[in-house]
mmCIF file of C-alpha atoms in Angstrom:
data_model
loop_
_atom_site.group_PDB
_atom_site.id
_atom_site.type_symbol
_atom_site.label_atom_id
_atom_site.label_comp_id
_atom_site.label_asym_id
_atom_site.label_seq_id
_atom_site.Cartn_x
_atom_site.Cartn_y
_atom_site.Cartn_z
ATOM 1 C CA MET V 163 -20.250 26.531 9.483
ATOM 2 C CA LYS V 164 -20.067 22.672 9.558
ATOM 3 C CA LEU V 165 -16.722 22.268 7.965
ATOM 4 C CA GLY V 166 -15.407 18.490 6.935
ATOM 5 C CA PRO V 167 -12.107 17.173 6.109
ATOM 6 C CA VAL V 168 -10.479 18.067 2.762
ATOM 7 C CA ARG V 169 -6.927 17.863 1.359
ATOM 8 C CA ILE V 170 -5.829 20.852 -0.736
ATOM 9 C CA ASP V 171 -2.688 20.591 -2.924
ATOM 10 C CA LEU V 172 -1.783 24.283 -2.933
ATOM 11 C CA GLY V 173 1.273 23.819 -5.121
ATOM 12 C CA LEU V 174 -0.850 22.164 -7.767
ATOM 13 C CA LEU V 175 -3.422 24.666 -7.632
ATOM 14 C CA ALA V 176 -0.955 27.403 -8.258
ATOM 15 C CA VAL V 177 0.541 25.588 -11.257
ATOM 16 C CA GLN V 178 -2.964 24.977 -12.558
ATOM 17 C CA PHE V 179 -4.010 28.721 -12.084
ATOM 18 C CA LYS V 180 -0.964 29.719 -14.029
ATOM 19 C CA GLN V 181 -1.806 27.391 -16.923
ATOM 20 C CA GLU V 182 -5.470 27.085 -17.048
ATOM 21 C CA SER V 183 -7.027 30.559 -15.532
ATOM 22 C CA ASN V 184 -7.537 31.949 -19.077
ATOM 23 C CA GLY V 185 -8.298 35.247 -17.687
ATOM 24 C CA LEU V 186 -10.173 34.285 -14.614
ATOM 25 C CA GLU V 187 -9.737 36.223 -11.330
ATOM 26 C CA LEU V 188 -8.185 34.077 -8.568
ATOM 27 C CA GLU V 189 -11.675 33.974 -6.980
ATOM 28 C CA GLY V 190 -13.408 32.711 -9.910
ATOM 29 C CA PHE V 191 -11.006 30.114 -10.313
ATOM 30 C CA LEU V 192 -10.902 28.804 -7.015
ATOM 31 C CA ALA V 193 -14.793 28.641 -6.942
ATOM 32 C CA GLU V 194 -14.689 26.633 -10.109
ATOM 33 C CA LYS V 195 -12.155 24.212 -8.725
ATOM 34 C CA LEU V 196 -13.343 23.945 -5.121
ATOM 35 C CA GLY V 197 -16.986 24.263 -5.792
ATOM 36 C CA GLU V 198 -17.964 20.591 -6.488
ATOM 37 C CA GLY V 199 -16.976 19.273 -3.192
ATOM 38 C CA ILE V 200 -19.527 20.554 -1.075
ATOM 39 C CA ARG V 201 -21.689 17.287 -1.093
ATOM 40 C CA GLN V 202 -18.822 15.187 -0.617
ATOM 41 C CA VAL V 203 -17.764 16.992 2.276
ATOM 42 C CA GLN V 204 -21.380 17.146 3.944
ATOM 43 C CA GLU V 205 -21.394 13.194 3.315
ATOM 44 C CA GLN V 206 -18.198 12.623 5.523
ATOM 45 C CA LEU V 207 -19.616 14.777 8.344
ATOM 46 C CA THR V 208 -22.672 12.485 8.551
ATOM 47 C CA SER V 209 -20.748 9.080 8.155
ATOM 48 C CA GLU V 210 -19.921 6.945 11.207
ATOM 49 C CA PRO V 211 -16.199 6.021 11.950
ATOM 50 C CA ARG V 212 -15.290 2.221 10.933
ATOM 51 C CA ASP V 213 -13.786 -0.199 13.144
ATOM 52 C CA VAL V 214 -10.600 -1.771 12.066
ATOM 53 C CA VAL V 215 -8.855 -4.941 13.301
ATOM 54 C CA LEU V 216 -5.511 -6.151 12.282
ATOM 55 C CA TYR V 217 -5.319 -9.875 12.056
ATOM 56 C CA GLY V 218 -1.676 -10.477 12.518
ATOM 57 C CA PHE V 219 1.118 -8.086 13.713
ATOM 58 C CA GLY V 220 4.120 -8.437 11.538
ATOM 59 C CA ARG V 221 5.962 -5.950 9.367
ATOM 60 C CA ILE V 222 2.877 -4.897 7.408
ATOM 61 C CA GLY V 223 0.509 -4.941 10.363
ATOM 62 C CA ARG V 224 2.703 -2.744 12.589
ATOM 63 C CA LEU V 225 3.235 -0.240 9.819
ATOM 64 C CA LEU V 226 -0.607 -0.082 9.024
ATOM 65 C CA ALA V 227 -1.021 0.340 12.872
ATOM 66 C CA ARG V 228 1.312 3.332 12.541
ATOM 67 C CA LEU V 229 -0.633 4.705 9.635
ATOM 68 C CA LEU V 230 -4.112 4.200 11.330
ATOM 69 C CA ILE V 231 -2.949 5.911 14.546
ATOM 70 C CA GLU V 232 -1.130 8.864 12.685
ATOM 71 C CA ARG V 233 -4.508 9.596 11.024
ATOM 72 C CA THR V 234 -6.703 9.590 14.151
ATOM 73 C CA GLY V 235 -8.371 12.879 14.851
ATOM 74 C CA SER V 236 -7.480 14.453 11.422
ATOM 75 C CA GLY V 237 -10.863 13.662 9.849
ATOM 76 C CA ASN V 238 -10.298 9.945 9.132
ATOM 77 C CA LYS V 239 -13.328 7.818 9.710
ATOM 78 C CA MET V 240 -11.384 4.744 10.485
ATOM 79 C CA ARG V 241 -10.577 3.401 14.054
ATOM 80 C CA LEU V 242 -7.897 0.871 14.891
ATOM 81 C CA ARG V 243 -9.646 -1.189 17.568
ATOM 82 C CA ALA V 244 -8.013 -4.410 17.893
ATOM 83 C CA VAL V 245 -5.003 -6.724 16.970
ATOM 84 C CA VAL V 246 -5.320 -10.284 16.716
ATOM 85 C CA VAL V 247 -2.220 -12.642 17.374
ATOM 86 C CA ARG V 248 -1.341 -16.018 18.817
ATOM 87 C CA LYS V 249 0.426 -15.781 22.315
ATOM 88 C CA GLY V 250 3.880 -16.269 22.058
ATOM 89 C CA SER V 251 5.039 -15.938 25.646
ATOM 90 C CA ASP V 252 4.127 -14.692 29.143
ATOM 91 C CA ASN V 253 5.493 -11.271 28.244
ATOM 92 C CA ASP V 254 3.863 -11.214 24.577
ATOM 93 C CA LEU V 255 1.863 -7.959 25.144
ATOM 94 C CA GLN V 256 5.051 -6.173 26.255
ATOM 95 C CA LYS V 257 6.940 -7.521 23.316
ATOM 96 C CA ARG V 258 4.136 -6.590 20.783
ATOM 97 C CA ALA V 259 4.213 -3.013 22.137
ATOM 98 C CA SER V 260 8.077 -2.928 21.995
ATOM 99 C CA LEU V 261 7.987 -3.861 18.298
ATOM 100 C CA LEU V 262 5.349 -1.084 17.604
ATOM 101 C CA ARG V 263 7.424 1.264 19.619
ATOM 102 C CA ARG V 264 10.918 0.794 17.762
ATOM 103 C CA ASP V 265 11.636 -0.534 14.327
ATOM 104 C CA SER V 266 15.019 -1.108 12.987
ATOM 105 C CA VAL V 267 14.211 0.247 9.515
ATOM 106 C CA HIS V 268 11.481 2.708 9.943
ATOM 107 C CA GLY V 269 12.777 4.443 13.087
ATOM 108 C CA SER V 270 10.809 4.919 16.405
ATOM 109 C CA PHE V 271 7.099 5.487 16.860
ATOM 110 C CA LYS V 272 6.133 9.152 16.976
ATOM 111 C CA GLY V 273 4.363 9.521 20.100
ATOM 112 C CA THR V 274 3.567 7.402 23.477
ATOM 113 C CA ILE V 275 2.687 3.798 24.084
ATOM 114 C CA LYS V 276 1.385 2.405 27.254
ATOM 115 C CA VAL V 277 0.451 -1.315 28.175
ATOM 116 C CA ASP V 278 -2.336 -2.524 30.217
ATOM 117 C CA GLU V 279 -1.465 -6.040 31.138
ATOM 118 C CA GLU V 280 -4.836 -6.728 33.008
ATOM 119 C CA ASN V 281 -6.961 -5.656 30.110
ATOM 120 C CA ASN V 282 -4.602 -6.822 27.123
ATOM 121 C CA THR V 283 -4.533 -3.354 25.780
ATOM 122 C CA ILE V 284 -2.016 -1.114 24.181
ATOM 123 C CA MET V 285 -2.819 2.760 24.426
ATOM 124 C CA ALA V 286 -0.949 4.435 21.573
ATOM 125 C CA ASN V 287 -1.225 8.266 21.084
ATOM 126 C CA GLY V 288 -4.572 7.903 22.859
ATOM 127 C CA ASN V 289 -5.844 4.873 20.641
ATOM 128 C CA LEU V 290 -7.036 2.015 22.788
ATOM 129 C CA ILE V 291 -6.122 -1.125 20.956
ATOM 130 C CA GLN V 292 -7.365 -4.370 22.200
ATOM 131 C CA VAL V 293 -5.006 -7.315 21.869
ATOM 132 C CA ILE V 294 -7.047 -10.512 21.100
ATOM 133 C CA TYR V 295 -5.164 -13.856 21.457
ATOM 134 C CA ALA V 296 -6.604 -16.438 19.364
ATOM 135 C CA SER V 297 -5.527 -19.172 16.583
ATOM 136 C CA HIS V 298 -8.629 -19.068 14.564
ATOM 137 C CA PRO V 299 -11.297 -16.594 13.740
ATOM 138 C CA LYS V 300 -14.025 -18.710 15.031
ATOM 139 C CA GLU V 301 -12.825 -18.327 18.451
ATOM 140 C CA ILE V 302 -13.382 -14.562 18.279
ATOM 141 C CA ASP V 303 -16.470 -12.498 19.386
ATOM 142 C CA TYR V 304 -15.302 -8.824 18.494
ATOM 143 C CA THR V 305 -18.762 -7.442 19.667
ATOM 144 C CA GLN V 306 -17.661 -8.433 23.244
ATOM 145 C CA TYR V 307 -15.240 -5.470 22.978
ATOM 146 C CA GLY V 308 -17.668 -3.222 21.312
ATOM 147 C CA ILE V 309 -16.463 -3.671 17.824
ATOM 148 C CA GLN V 310 -19.057 -3.847 15.047
ATOM 149 C CA ASP V 311 -19.157 -4.386 11.437
ATOM 150 C CA ALA V 312 -15.272 -4.541 11.480
ATOM 151 C CA LEU V 313 -12.813 -4.219 8.568
ATOM 152 C CA ILE V 314 -10.588 -7.195 9.028
ATOM 153 C CA VAL V 315 -6.990 -6.739 7.709
ATOM 154 C CA ASP V 316 -5.525 -10.257 7.406
ATOM 155 C CA ASN V 317 -1.688 -9.718 7.283
ATOM 156 C CA THR V 318 -0.627 -13.118 8.241
ATOM 157 C CA GLY V 319 -0.398 -14.475 4.565
ATOM 158 C CA ILE V 320 -1.811 -17.833 5.885
ATOM 159 C CA ARG V 321 -5.213 -17.604 4.242
ATOM 160 C CA ARG V 322 -5.098 -16.723 0.436
ATOM 161 C CA ASP V 323 -8.218 -17.786 -1.210
ATOM 162 C CA ASP V 324 -11.992 -17.082 -0.810
ATOM 163 C CA ALA V 325 -13.009 -20.272 1.204
ATOM 164 C CA GLU V 326 -9.923 -19.592 3.752
ATOM 165 C CA LEU V 327 -10.570 -15.773 3.945
ATOM 166 C CA SER V 328 -14.417 -16.519 4.652
ATOM 167 C CA GLU V 329 -13.538 -17.974 7.827
ATOM 168 C CA HIS V 330 -13.277 -14.629 9.326
ATOM 169 C CA PHE V 331 -16.939 -14.084 9.076
ATOM 170 C CA LEU V 332 -17.307 -16.960 11.614
ATOM 171 C CA SER V 333 -16.153 -14.225 13.943
ATOM 172 C CA LYS V 334 -19.147 -12.054 15.278
ATOM 173 C CA GLY V 335 -18.825 -8.486 14.392
ATOM 174 C CA ALA V 336 -16.746 -9.104 11.295
ATOM 175 C CA LYS V 337 -18.041 -7.358 7.950
ATOM 176 C CA LYS V 338 -15.379 -7.284 5.274
ATOM 177 C CA VAL V 339 -11.784 -8.492 4.732
ATOM 178 C CA LEU V 340 -8.696 -6.961 3.232
ATOM 179 C CA LEU V 341 -5.733 -9.390 2.419
ATOM 180 C CA THR V 342 -2.222 -8.107 2.342
ATOM 181 C CA ALA V 343 -0.838 -10.586 -0.149
ATOM 182 C CA PRO V 344 -1.889 -11.907 -3.589
ATOM 183 C CA GLY V 345 -5.360 -13.417 -3.624
ATOM 184 C CA LYS V 346 -6.082 -16.712 -5.448
ATOM 185 C CA ASP V 347 -9.571 -16.368 -6.423
ATOM 186 C CA VAL V 348 -10.567 -12.972 -5.192
ATOM 187 C CA LYS V 349 -10.122 -9.531 -6.441
ATOM 188 C CA ASN V 350 -6.572 -8.213 -6.687
ATOM 189 C CA ILE V 351 -6.463 -4.306 -6.550
ATOM 190 C CA VAL V 352 -3.633 -2.080 -6.984
ATOM 191 C CA PHE V 353 -4.994 1.306 -5.656
ATOM 192 C CA GLY V 354 -4.850 4.014 -8.429
ATOM 193 C CA VAL V 355 -4.854 1.471 -11.257
ATOM 194 C CA ASN V 356 -8.224 -0.613 -10.857
ATOM 195 C CA THR V 357 -9.474 1.221 -7.867
ATOM 196 C CA ASN V 358 -12.981 1.162 -9.661
ATOM 197 C CA ASP V 359 -13.129 -2.546 -9.388
ATOM 198 C CA ILE V 360 -13.992 -2.117 -5.745
ATOM 199 C CA LYS V 361 -17.802 -2.390 -5.312
ATOM 200 C CA PRO V 362 -19.575 -1.785 -2.075
ATOM 201 C CA GLU V 363 -21.012 -5.244 -1.899
ATOM 202 C CA ASP V 364 -17.393 -6.796 -2.055
ATOM 203 C CA ARG V 365 -16.756 -8.763 1.135
ATOM 204 C CA ILE V 366 -13.189 -9.923 0.404
ATOM 205 C CA ILE V 367 -10.343 -8.085 -1.381
ATOM 206 C CA SER V 368 -6.602 -8.707 -2.171
ATOM 207 C CA ALA V 369 -4.287 -5.753 -1.952
ATOM 208 C CA ALA V 370 -2.067 -7.864 -4.284
ATOM 209 C CA SER V 371 1.746 -8.046 -3.583
ATOM 210 C CA CYS V 372 4.221 -5.027 -2.898
ATOM 211 C CA THR V 373 5.884 -5.724 -6.443
ATOM 212 C CA THR V 374 2.487 -5.928 -8.252
ATOM 213 C CA ASN V 375 1.756 -2.273 -6.623
ATOM 214 C CA ALA V 376 5.197 -1.302 -7.827
ATOM 215 C CA ILE V 377 5.088 -2.358 -11.331
ATOM 216 C CA ALA V 378 1.303 -2.076 -12.278
ATOM 217 C CA PRO V 379 1.229 1.869 -12.363
ATOM 218 C CA PRO V 380 4.291 2.283 -14.648
ATOM 219 C CA LEU V 381 3.167 -0.372 -16.839
ATOM 220 C CA LYS V 382 -0.291 1.154 -17.238
ATOM 221 C CA VAL V 383 1.363 4.568 -18.273
ATOM 222 C CA MET V 384 3.681 2.901 -20.601
ATOM 223 C CA ASP V 385 0.848 0.770 -22.191
ATOM 224 C CA ASP V 386 -1.537 3.606 -22.401
ATOM 225 C CA GLU V 387 1.110 5.781 -24.180
ATOM 226 C CA PHE V 388 3.072 3.499 -26.222
ATOM 227 C CA GLY V 389 1.314 0.082 -26.141
ATOM 228 C CA ILE V 390 3.392 -2.783 -24.873
ATOM 229 C CA ILE V 391 4.009 -5.914 -27.032
ATOM 230 C CA ASN V 392 5.774 -8.090 -24.361
ATOM 231 C CA GLY V 393 8.297 -7.743 -21.484
ATOM 232 C CA HIS V 394 10.256 -9.034 -18.596
ATOM 233 C CA VAL V 395 10.251 -7.834 -15.071
ATOM 234 C CA GLU V 396 13.241 -8.537 -12.862
ATOM 235 C CA THR V 397 12.774 -7.462 -9.170
ATOM 236 C CA VAL V 398 16.003 -7.035 -7.008
ATOM 237 C CA HIS V 399 14.234 -7.434 -3.625
ATOM 238 C CA ALA V 400 15.087 -6.908 0.129
ATOM 239 C CA TYR V 401 15.269 -10.066 1.928
ATOM 240 C CA THR V 402 12.216 -10.829 4.122
ATOM 241 C CA ASN V 403 11.126 -13.055 7.142
ATOM 242 C CA ASP V 404 10.513 -15.886 4.996
ATOM 243 C CA GLN V 405 14.128 -16.581 4.559
ATOM 244 C CA ASN V 406 16.825 -17.967 6.850
ATOM 245 C CA LEU V 407 19.409 -15.699 8.437
ATOM 246 C CA ILE V 408 21.869 -18.236 8.162
ATOM 247 C CA ASP V 409 21.728 -21.592 6.188
ATOM 248 C CA ASN V 410 19.009 -24.047 7.336
ATOM 249 C CA TYR V 411 16.253 -26.211 6.048
ATOM 250 C CA HIS V 412 13.431 -24.495 3.979
ATOM 251 C CA ALA V 413 10.681 -25.992 1.901
ATOM 252 C CA GLY V 414 11.262 -23.280 -0.867
ATOM 253 C CA ALA V 415 14.275 -23.649 -3.335
ATOM 254 C CA ARG V 416 17.403 -21.603 -2.339
ATOM 255 C CA ARG V 417 15.319 -19.626 0.402
ATOM 256 C CA GLY V 418 17.166 -22.018 2.967
ATOM 257 C CA ARG V 419 20.569 -20.336 2.208
ATOM 258 C CA SER V 420 21.501 -17.205 4.403
ATOM 259 C CA ALA V 421 19.486 -14.268 3.418
ATOM 260 C CA ALA V 422 22.304 -12.071 5.106
ATOM 261 C CA LEU V 423 25.355 -13.275 2.976
ATOM 262 C CA ASN V 424 23.913 -14.395 -0.412
ATOM 263 C CA MET V 425 21.893 -12.908 -3.379
ATOM 264 C CA VAL V 426 19.266 -15.377 -3.774
ATOM 265 C CA PRO V 427 17.478 -16.091 -7.199
ATOM 266 C CA THR V 428 13.958 -16.962 -6.536
ATOM 267 C CA GLU V 429 10.518 -16.753 -8.484
ATOM 268 C CA THR V 430 7.940 -14.063 -8.231
ATOM 269 C CA GLY V 431 4.282 -14.107 -9.253
ATOM 270 C CA ALA V 432 4.041 -10.463 -9.762
ATOM 271 C CA ALA V 433 4.569 -10.439 -13.474
ATOM 272 C CA LYS V 434 1.642 -12.820 -13.930
ATOM 273 C CA ALA V 435 -0.442 -11.089 -11.147
ATOM 274 C CA VAL V 436 -0.367 -7.818 -12.902
ATOM 275 C CA GLY V 437 -2.720 -9.375 -15.670
ATOM 276 C CA LYS V 438 -5.475 -9.675 -12.864
ATOM 277 C CA VAL V 439 -5.069 -6.115 -12.200
ATOM 278 C CA LEU V 440 -4.312 -4.974 -16.045
ATOM 279 C CA PRO V 441 -6.230 -7.315 -18.372
ATOM 280 C CA ASN V 442 -3.904 -5.956 -21.333
ATOM 281 C CA MET V 443 -0.878 -7.386 -19.601
ATOM 282 C CA GLN V 444 -2.268 -10.977 -19.310
ATOM 283 C CA GLY V 445 0.337 -13.327 -20.780
ATOM 284 C CA ILE V 446 2.834 -10.964 -22.182
ATOM 285 C CA LEU V 447 5.200 -10.466 -19.149
ATOM 286 C CA THR V 448 7.632 -12.778 -17.529
ATOM 287 C CA GLY V 449 9.289 -12.144 -14.355
ATOM 288 C CA ASN V 450 11.915 -13.371 -11.628
ATOM 289 C CA ALA V 451 13.319 -12.063 -8.541
ATOM 290 C CA ILE V 452 16.623 -11.832 -6.904
ATOM 291 C CA ARG V 453 16.737 -11.413 -3.079
ATOM 292 C CA VAL V 454 19.545 -9.240 -1.998
ATOM 293 C CA PRO V 455 21.204 -8.732 1.461
ATOM 294 C CA THR V 456 19.383 -5.482 2.377
ATOM 295 C CA PRO V 457 16.366 -5.302 4.856
ATOM 296 C CA ASN V 458 14.049 -2.945 2.866
ATOM 297 C CA VAL V 459 13.531 -1.073 -0.444
ATOM 298 C CA SER V 460 13.598 -3.025 -3.538
ATOM 299 C CA MET V 461 13.924 -2.221 -7.194
ATOM 300 C CA ALA V 462 11.742 -3.429 -10.358
ATOM 301 C CA ILE V 463 13.559 -3.468 -13.772
ATOM 302 C CA LEU V 464 10.984 -3.460 -16.447
ATOM 303 C CA ASN V 465 12.243 -4.519 -19.839
ATOM 304 C CA LEU V 466 9.337 -3.603 -22.494
ATOM 305 C CA ASN V 467 9.038 -3.936 -26.106
ATOM 306 C CA LEU V 468 6.679 -1.022 -27.330
ATOM 307 C CA ASN V 469 4.330 -0.582 -30.242
ATOM 308 C CA ARG V 470 6.410 2.308 -31.415
ATOM 309 C CA GLU V 471 9.754 3.806 -31.184
ATOM 310 C CA THR V 472 10.614 6.550 -28.479
ATOM 311 C CA THR V 473 13.479 8.142 -26.718
ATOM 312 C CA LYS V 474 14.796 8.264 -23.047
ATOM 313 C CA ASP V 475 13.766 12.098 -22.877
ATOM 314 C CA GLU V 476 10.154 11.347 -23.942
ATOM 315 C CA VAL V 477 9.851 8.304 -21.526
ATOM 316 C CA ASN V 478 11.235 10.429 -18.682
ATOM 317 C CA GLU V 479 8.906 13.444 -19.491
ATOM 318 C CA LEU V 480 5.816 11.382 -19.509
ATOM 319 C CA MET V 481 6.647 9.896 -16.180
ATOM 320 C CA ARG V 482 7.541 13.219 -14.749
ATOM 321 C CA ARG V 483 4.163 14.486 -15.857
ATOM 322 C CA VAL V 484 2.461 11.436 -14.373
ATOM 323 C CA ALA V 485 4.081 11.809 -11.141
ATOM 324 C CA LEU V 486 3.208 15.467 -10.780
ATOM 325 C CA HIS V 487 -0.165 15.948 -12.447
ATOM 326 C CA SER V 488 -1.907 12.595 -13.045
ATOM 327 C CA ASP V 489 -4.418 10.645 -10.793
ATOM 328 C CA LEU V 490 -1.249 8.306 -10.310
ATOM 329 C CA ARG V 491 0.757 10.836 -8.629
ATOM 330 C CA LYS V 492 0.221 8.951 -5.208
ATOM 331 C CA GLN V 493 1.437 5.874 -6.807
ATOM 332 C CA ILE V 494 4.441 7.073 -8.963
ATOM 333 C CA ASP V 495 7.136 9.332 -7.614
ATOM 334 C CA PHE V 496 9.832 10.733 -9.649
ATOM 335 C CA SER V 497 13.527 11.026 -9.201
ATOM 336 C CA ASN V 498 16.147 12.865 -11.284
ATOM 337 C CA SER V 499 19.069 12.542 -8.959
ATOM 338 C CA PRO V 500 22.414 10.724 -10.114
ATOM 339 C CA GLU V 501 23.261 9.812 -6.532
ATOM 340 C CA VAL V 502 20.204 8.049 -5.089
ATOM 341 C CA VAL V 503 20.556 4.603 -3.709
ATOM 342 C CA SER V 504 18.061 2.125 -2.167
ATOM 343 C CA THR V 505 18.066 3.779 1.454
ATOM 344 C CA ASP V 506 16.897 7.099 0.197
ATOM 345 C CA PHE V 507 13.647 5.427 -0.405
ATOM 346 C CA VAL V 508 13.016 4.115 3.040
ATOM 347 C CA GLY V 509 9.582 5.593 4.135
ATOM 348 C CA SER V 510 8.296 6.478 0.662
ATOM 349 C CA ARG V 511 4.661 6.440 0.646
ATOM 350 C CA HIS V 512 4.329 5.883 -3.196
ATOM 351 C CA ALA V 513 3.941 2.519 -4.662
ATOM 352 C CA CYS V 514 7.194 3.078 -6.905
ATOM 353 C CA VAL V 515 9.708 5.736 -7.549
ATOM 354 C CA PHE V 516 10.813 6.099 -11.110
ATOM 355 C CA ASP V 517 14.469 6.638 -11.453
ATOM 356 C CA SER V 518 14.749 8.701 -14.620
ATOM 357 C CA GLN V 519 18.670 8.618 -14.562
ATOM 358 C CA ALA V 520 18.563 5.020 -15.021
ATOM 359 C CA THR V 521 16.329 4.776 -17.917
ATOM 360 C CA ILE V 522 17.675 3.133 -21.145
ATOM 361 C CA VAL V 523 15.644 3.448 -24.615
ATOM 362 C CA ASN V 524 16.775 1.873 -27.903
ATOM 363 C CA GLY V 525 14.248 2.554 -30.391
ATOM 364 C CA SER V 526 11.065 0.575 -29.452
ATOM 365 C CA SER V 527 12.882 -1.230 -26.539
ATOM 366 C CA ALA V 528 12.644 0.465 -23.075
ATOM 367 C CA ILE V 529 14.091 -0.541 -19.633
ATOM 368 C CA LEU V 530 12.733 1.416 -16.773
ATOM 369 C CA TYR V 531 14.035 1.295 -13.136
ATOM 370 C CA CYS V 532 11.598 1.762 -10.370
ATOM 371 C CA TRP V 533 12.457 1.797 -6.559
ATOM 372 C CA TYR V 534 10.048 0.886 -4.036
ATOM 373 C CA ASP V 535 9.712 0.704 -0.156
ATOM 374 C CA ASN V 536 8.228 -2.963 -0.400
ATOM 375 C CA GLU V 537 7.108 -2.551 3.497
ATOM 376 C CA PHE V 538 5.858 1.134 3.989
ATOM 377 C CA GLY V 539 4.959 2.132 0.461
ATOM 378 C CA TYR V 540 2.899 -1.054 0.019
ATOM 379 C CA SER V 541 1.315 -0.458 3.479
ATOM 380 C CA CYS V 542 0.239 2.993 2.326
ATOM 381 C CA GLN V 543 -1.313 1.353 -0.593
ATOM 382 C CA VAL V 544 -3.093 -0.997 1.638
ATOM 383 C CA HIS V 545 -4.345 1.898 3.742
ATOM 384 C CA ARG V 546 -5.766 3.446 0.657
ATOM 385 C CA ILE V 547 -7.884 0.376 -0.239
ATOM 386 C CA LEU V 548 -9.032 0.260 3.313
ATOM 387 C CA GLU V 549 -10.208 3.709 3.093
ATOM 388 C CA GLN V 550 -12.098 2.945 -0.238
ATOM 389 C CA MET V 551 -13.705 -0.043 1.637
ATOM 390 C CA ALA V 552 -14.611 1.702 4.429
ATOM 391 C CA GLY V 553 -16.543 4.368 2.436
ATOM 392 C CA VAL V 554 -13.952 7.128 3.485
ATOM 393 C CA SER V 555 -13.506 9.663 0.540
ATOM 394 C CA TYR V 556 -11.933 13.061 1.075
ATOM 395 C CA ALA V 557 -12.652 16.050 -1.036
ATOM 396 C CA ILE V 558 -9.270 16.629 -2.829
ATOM 397 C CA TYR V 559 -8.544 19.646 -4.621
ATOM 398 C CA PRO V 560 -7.565 20.373 -7.408
ATOM 399 C CA ARG V 561 -9.591 17.428 -8.981
ATOM 400 C CA ASP V 562 -7.666 15.824 -11.716
#
């Protein structure tokens, strides 16, 4: 038998069998649930692996590298082939490899990493990654490294609009571009929320921001169930490399003040950007952010006015059900612990984690608290979009 890669959630199957079997024997129930995936598995067997290039190798780039390497050999049809950076020093390659190997927030790389200075390559768990030094896409010919029809993941944040991102197509061998930042005049996608907006003909897509990915899923759930009249989103956000460690000049307001010593009020475009993902939210949300002295994990506080009255228990039960049994269960996780703090969510692969203990409801007013690993959780969302763009689709059981 030619068996293809699938993902089977045995726990969810067991729950569904208990709730939905309606007298069916186990064999009949499994045949009903699993029988639809044969065609999808066969398609995966015949599809060719897609080449992936990381343009930039910062916080998100290195986490995406870990995710891509982690999935190599497990049926994943994407291969990390190259990383593009500007050369920083004579021992640049060693420094890049060291940053991939060790991370102060996310821990050490699980496996082995070897560097080949002569050929500018990094070997990570058997994955040969070509390091290409360039300051502009027009300088690069990917085909000379055997890379064809590559998916370019631009995680530099330098290029944001269609014209700028189209410069990647000046590189021979580049086919599609995924931006890991909010796009100005390109499709903004939050996986799980508006995934169906991704079309085969799309050449450039934005994965929006970490905050937009964190708030769009719970906002969709609340709007579908209760209807949202208006609201405000306040994010308590970990500091980022855009800020200064100690007071120094910065072009942005307040961001020049020490990130490690201060809470820094700043703007966020996430509330406005949600309207690009959820048209119902257009113009009804305001937003602001406070950068705080923690290196990772943030919180979004959603203050919502609803179309009908509800209770804390109803809201919490809705989110619990969505986190366990809906097609948003990869985006929304659920916490019922009274003791959790931000470090408990480092490494979370969800777009957000709903904190049920913190929920406040007063009639038709609801305040929701959602944690999110603004680095790794967001990188997982980016990877899911990358799979969609690459045509990688697993048969997942049970189906929603």
